[in-house]
PDB file of C-alpha atoms in Angstrom:
ATOM      1  CA  UNK D  55     -55.690  41.673 -23.417  1.00 56.00           C
ATOM      2  CA  UNK D  56     -58.648  39.128 -22.001  1.00 67.00           C
ATOM      3  CA  UNK D  57     -61.098  41.488 -24.337  1.00 65.00           C
ATOM      4  CA  UNK D  58     -58.966  40.598 -27.325  1.00 65.00           C
ATOM      5  CA  UNK D  59     -59.186  37.043 -26.325  1.00 71.00           C
ATOM      6  CA  UNK D  60     -62.710  36.807 -25.601  1.00 74.00           C
ATOM      7  CA  UNK D  61     -63.512  38.935 -28.949  1.00 71.00           C
ATOM      8  CA  UNK D  62     -64.730  36.367 -32.036  1.00 70.00           C
ATOM      9  CA  UNK D  63     -63.446  39.152 -34.505  1.00 70.00           C
ATOM     10  CA  UNK D  64     -59.886  38.562 -33.899  1.00 75.00           C
ATOM     11  CA  UNK D  65     -59.767  34.873 -33.659  1.00 78.00           C
ATOM     12  CA  UNK D  66     -61.255  35.353 -37.635  1.00 75.00           C
ATOM     13  CA  UNK D  67     -58.435  37.607 -38.192  1.00 75.00           C
ATOM     14  CA  UNK D  68     -56.203  35.685 -36.448  1.00 79.00           C
ATOM     15  CA  UNK D  69     -57.069  31.930 -38.337  1.00 80.00           C
ATOM     16  CA  UNK D  70     -57.413  34.533 -41.714  1.00 77.00           C
ATOM     17  CA  UNK D  71     -53.798  35.691 -41.590  1.00 77.00           C
ATOM     18  CA  UNK D  72     -52.253  32.263 -39.934  1.00 81.00           C
ATOM     19  CA  UNK D  73     -53.896  30.546 -42.743  1.00 79.00           C
ATOM     20  CA  UNK D  74     -52.808  32.764 -45.471  1.00 76.00           C
ATOM     21  CA  UNK D  75     -49.263  32.811 -44.451  1.00 78.00           C
ATOM     22  CA  UNK D  76     -49.621  29.179 -44.448  1.00 80.00           C
ATOM     23  CA  UNK D  77     -50.865  28.197 -47.796  1.00 75.00           C
ATOM     24  CA  UNK D  78     -49.014  30.510 -49.101  1.00 73.00           C
ATOM     25  CA  UNK D  79     -45.642  28.911 -47.248  1.00 77.00           C
ATOM     26  CA  UNK D  80     -46.297  25.709 -48.662  1.00 76.00           C
ATOM     27  CA  UNK D  81     -46.684  27.118 -52.264  1.00 71.00           C
ATOM     28  CA  UNK D  82     -43.314  28.171 -51.982  1.00 70.00           C
ATOM     29  CA  UNK D  83     -41.436  25.030 -49.922  1.00 75.00           C
ATOM     30  CA  UNK D  84     -43.801  22.947 -52.295  1.00 69.00           C
ATOM     31  CA  UNK D  85     -41.230  23.996 -55.198  1.00 66.00           C
ATOM     32  CA  UNK D  86     -43.201  22.212 -57.867  1.00 65.00           C
ATOM     33  CA  UNK D  87     -43.693  23.651 -61.306  1.00 58.00           C
ATOM     34  CA  UNK D  88     -47.009  22.199 -62.628  1.00 62.00           C
ATOM     35  CA  UNK D  89     -48.727  24.588 -61.363  1.00 58.00           C
ATOM     36  CA  UNK D  90     -49.943  23.410 -57.870  1.00 57.00           C
ATOM     37  CA  UNK D  91     -47.988  25.721 -55.731  1.00 55.00           C
ATOM     38  CA  UNK D  92     -49.406  28.553 -57.739  1.00 68.00           C
ATOM     39  CA  UNK D  93     -52.810  27.873 -56.889  1.00 68.00           C
ATOM     40  CA  UNK D  94     -51.907  27.226 -53.447  1.00 65.00           C
ATOM     41  CA  UNK D  95     -50.073  30.888 -53.635  1.00 68.00           C
ATOM     42  CA  UNK D  96     -53.226  32.087 -55.402  1.00 72.00           C
ATOM     43  CA  UNK D  97     -55.475  31.060 -52.680  1.00 69.00           C
ATOM     44  CA  UNK D  98     -53.578  32.299 -50.043  1.00 67.00           C
ATOM     45  CA  UNK D  99     -53.733  36.409 -51.743  1.00 70.00           C
ATOM     46  CA  UNK D 100     -57.194  36.077 -51.763  1.00 72.00           C
ATOM     47  CA  UNK D 101     -57.925  34.510 -48.625  1.00 70.00           C
ATOM     48  CA  UNK D 102     -57.431  37.781 -46.624  1.00 69.00           C
ATOM     49  CA  UNK D 103     -61.023  38.602 -48.543  1.00 70.00           C
ATOM     50  CA  UNK D 104     -62.278  37.381 -45.405  1.00 68.00           C
ATOM     51  CA  UNK D 105     -61.161  40.209 -43.608  1.00 66.00           C
ATOM     52  CA  UNK D 106     -64.378  41.914 -44.357  1.00 67.00           C
ATOM     53  CA  UNK D 107     -66.142  40.833 -41.643  1.00 62.00           C
ATOM     54  CA  UNK D 108     -63.838  42.892 -38.840  1.00 64.00           C
ATOM     55  CA  UNK D 109     -65.296  46.452 -40.186  1.00 66.00           C
ATOM     56  CA  UNK D 110     -68.941  44.890 -39.050  1.00 61.00           C
ATOM     57  CA  UNK D 111     -67.960  45.629 -35.529  1.00 61.00           C
ATOM     58  CA  UNK D 112     -67.588  48.856 -36.251  1.00 63.00           C
ATOM     59  CA  UNK D 113     -70.658  49.627 -37.833  1.00 64.00           C
ATOM     60  CA  UNK D 114     -72.721  48.080 -34.992  1.00 64.00           C
ATOM     61  CA  UNK D 115     -72.563  51.217 -33.105  1.00 64.00           C
ATOM     62  CA  UNK D 116     -74.533  52.625 -35.730  1.00 64.00           C
ATOM     63  CA  UNK D 117     -77.351  50.040 -35.650  1.00 64.00           C
ATOM     64  CA  UNK D 118     -78.858  51.920 -32.761  1.00 63.00           C
ATOM     65  CA  UNK D 119     -79.395  54.650 -35.038  1.00 67.00           C
ATOM     66  CA  UNK D 120     -82.681  54.966 -37.018  1.00 70.00           C
ATOM     67  CA  UNK D 121     -80.998  56.344 -39.204  1.00 72.00           C
ATOM     68  CA  UNK D 122     -78.998  53.340 -40.177  1.00 72.00           C
ATOM     69  CA  UNK D 123     -81.368  51.055 -38.715  1.00 75.00           C
ATOM     70  CA  UNK D 124     -81.509  49.512 -42.852  1.00 79.00           C
ATOM     71  CA  UNK D 125     -77.857  49.838 -43.616  1.00 76.00           C
ATOM     72  CA  UNK D 126     -77.050  47.271 -40.882  1.00 75.00           C
ATOM     73  CA  UNK D 127     -80.292  44.938 -41.291  1.00 81.00           C
ATOM     74  CA  UNK D 128     -77.925  44.737 -45.055  1.00 84.00           C
ATOM     75  CA  UNK D 129     -75.094  44.156 -43.246  1.00 79.00           C
ATOM     76  CA  UNK D 130     -76.134  41.341 -40.858  1.00 82.00           C
ATOM     77  CA  UNK D 131     -78.042  39.712 -43.960  1.00 89.00           C
ATOM     78  CA  UNK D 132     -74.398  39.774 -45.308  1.00 88.00           C
ATOM     79  CA  UNK D 133     -72.989  38.314 -42.340  1.00 84.00           C
ATOM     80  CA  UNK D 134     -75.516  35.047 -42.421  1.00 89.00           C
ATOM     81  CA  UNK D 135     -75.240  34.771 -46.394  1.00 92.00           C
ATOM     82  CA  UNK D 136     -71.177  34.478 -45.378  1.00 89.00           C
ATOM     83  CA  UNK D 137     -71.800  32.417 -42.419  1.00 90.00           C
ATOM     84  CA  UNK D 138     -73.833  30.399 -44.415  1.00 93.00           C
ATOM     85  CA  UNK D 139     -71.606  30.608 -47.554  1.00 93.00           C
ATOM     86  CA  UNK D 140     -68.216  29.237 -45.567  1.00 91.00           C
ATOM     87  CA  UNK D 141     -70.587  26.088 -43.973  1.00 93.00           C
ATOM     88  CA  UNK D 142     -71.785  25.255 -47.425  1.00 94.00           C
ATOM     89  CA  UNK D 143     -68.208  25.647 -48.797  1.00 94.00           C
ATOM     90  CA  UNK D 144     -66.571  23.129 -45.761  1.00 93.00           C
ATOM     91  CA  UNK D 145     -69.496  20.656 -46.246  1.00 95.00           C
ATOM     92  CA  UNK D 146     -69.219  20.146 -50.137  1.00 95.00           C
ATOM     93  CA  UNK D 147     -64.661  20.258 -49.514  1.00 93.00           C
ATOM     94  CA  UNK D 148     -65.475  17.304 -46.784  1.00 93.00           C
ATOM     95  CA  UNK D 149     -67.845  15.575 -49.007  1.00 94.00           C
ATOM     96  CA  UNK D 150     -65.335  15.766 -51.879  1.00 93.00           C
ATOM     97  CA  UNK D 151     -62.678  14.373 -49.732  1.00 91.00           C
ATOM     98  CA  UNK D 152     -64.731  11.085 -48.206  1.00 91.00           C
ATOM     99  CA  UNK D 153     -66.228  10.557 -52.512  1.00 91.00           C
ATOM    100  CA  UNK D 154     -62.465  10.756 -53.638  1.00 90.00           C
ATOM    101  CA  UNK D 155     -61.042   8.724 -50.952  1.00 89.00           C
ATOM    102  CA  UNK D 156     -64.157   6.015 -51.870  1.00 88.00           C
ATOM    103  CA  UNK D 157     -63.039   5.889 -55.521  1.00 88.00           C
ATOM    104  CA  UNK D 158     -59.231   6.028 -54.760  1.00 87.00           C
ATOM    105  CA  UNK D 159     -59.927   2.373 -52.653  1.00 86.00           C
ATOM    106  CA  UNK D 160     -62.175   1.031 -55.584  1.00 86.00           C
ATOM    107  CA  UNK D 161     -60.046   2.135 -58.499  1.00 84.00           C
ATOM    108  CA  UNK D 162     -56.864   0.566 -56.632  1.00 71.00           C
TER     109      UNK D 162
END
C-alpha cells in the first residue's frame, strides 16, 4: 500500500479520474439548458485521455534494451511535451481569469 501512494502515476490517475467525475457531476447537477452543462460533460468525457501517461511506466522497462532505445527517446519527448503543454494551458487559464476579473471590475 505504501508503494501505491508513492507512485506519481497512481496520483496522476487519481486526479484525472476524480476530476472527470467532478466535472461530469457538476454538469449533471447544473441543470442548465444553455449548453454550458453539456460542455462540462464533454470535457469530463475527454479528460481520461490524459491517462495515456500511465503506459509509459510499463514501457520504461524497455528503455534499457538497446533495440528499443529510440522508442524510449520518443516517449520521453512525448512526456516532456505533454508536461509543457499542461503548464502552458494552466498559465493561459490563470491569465484569462485574471484578465476577466480586471475587465469585469472595470466594466461594472
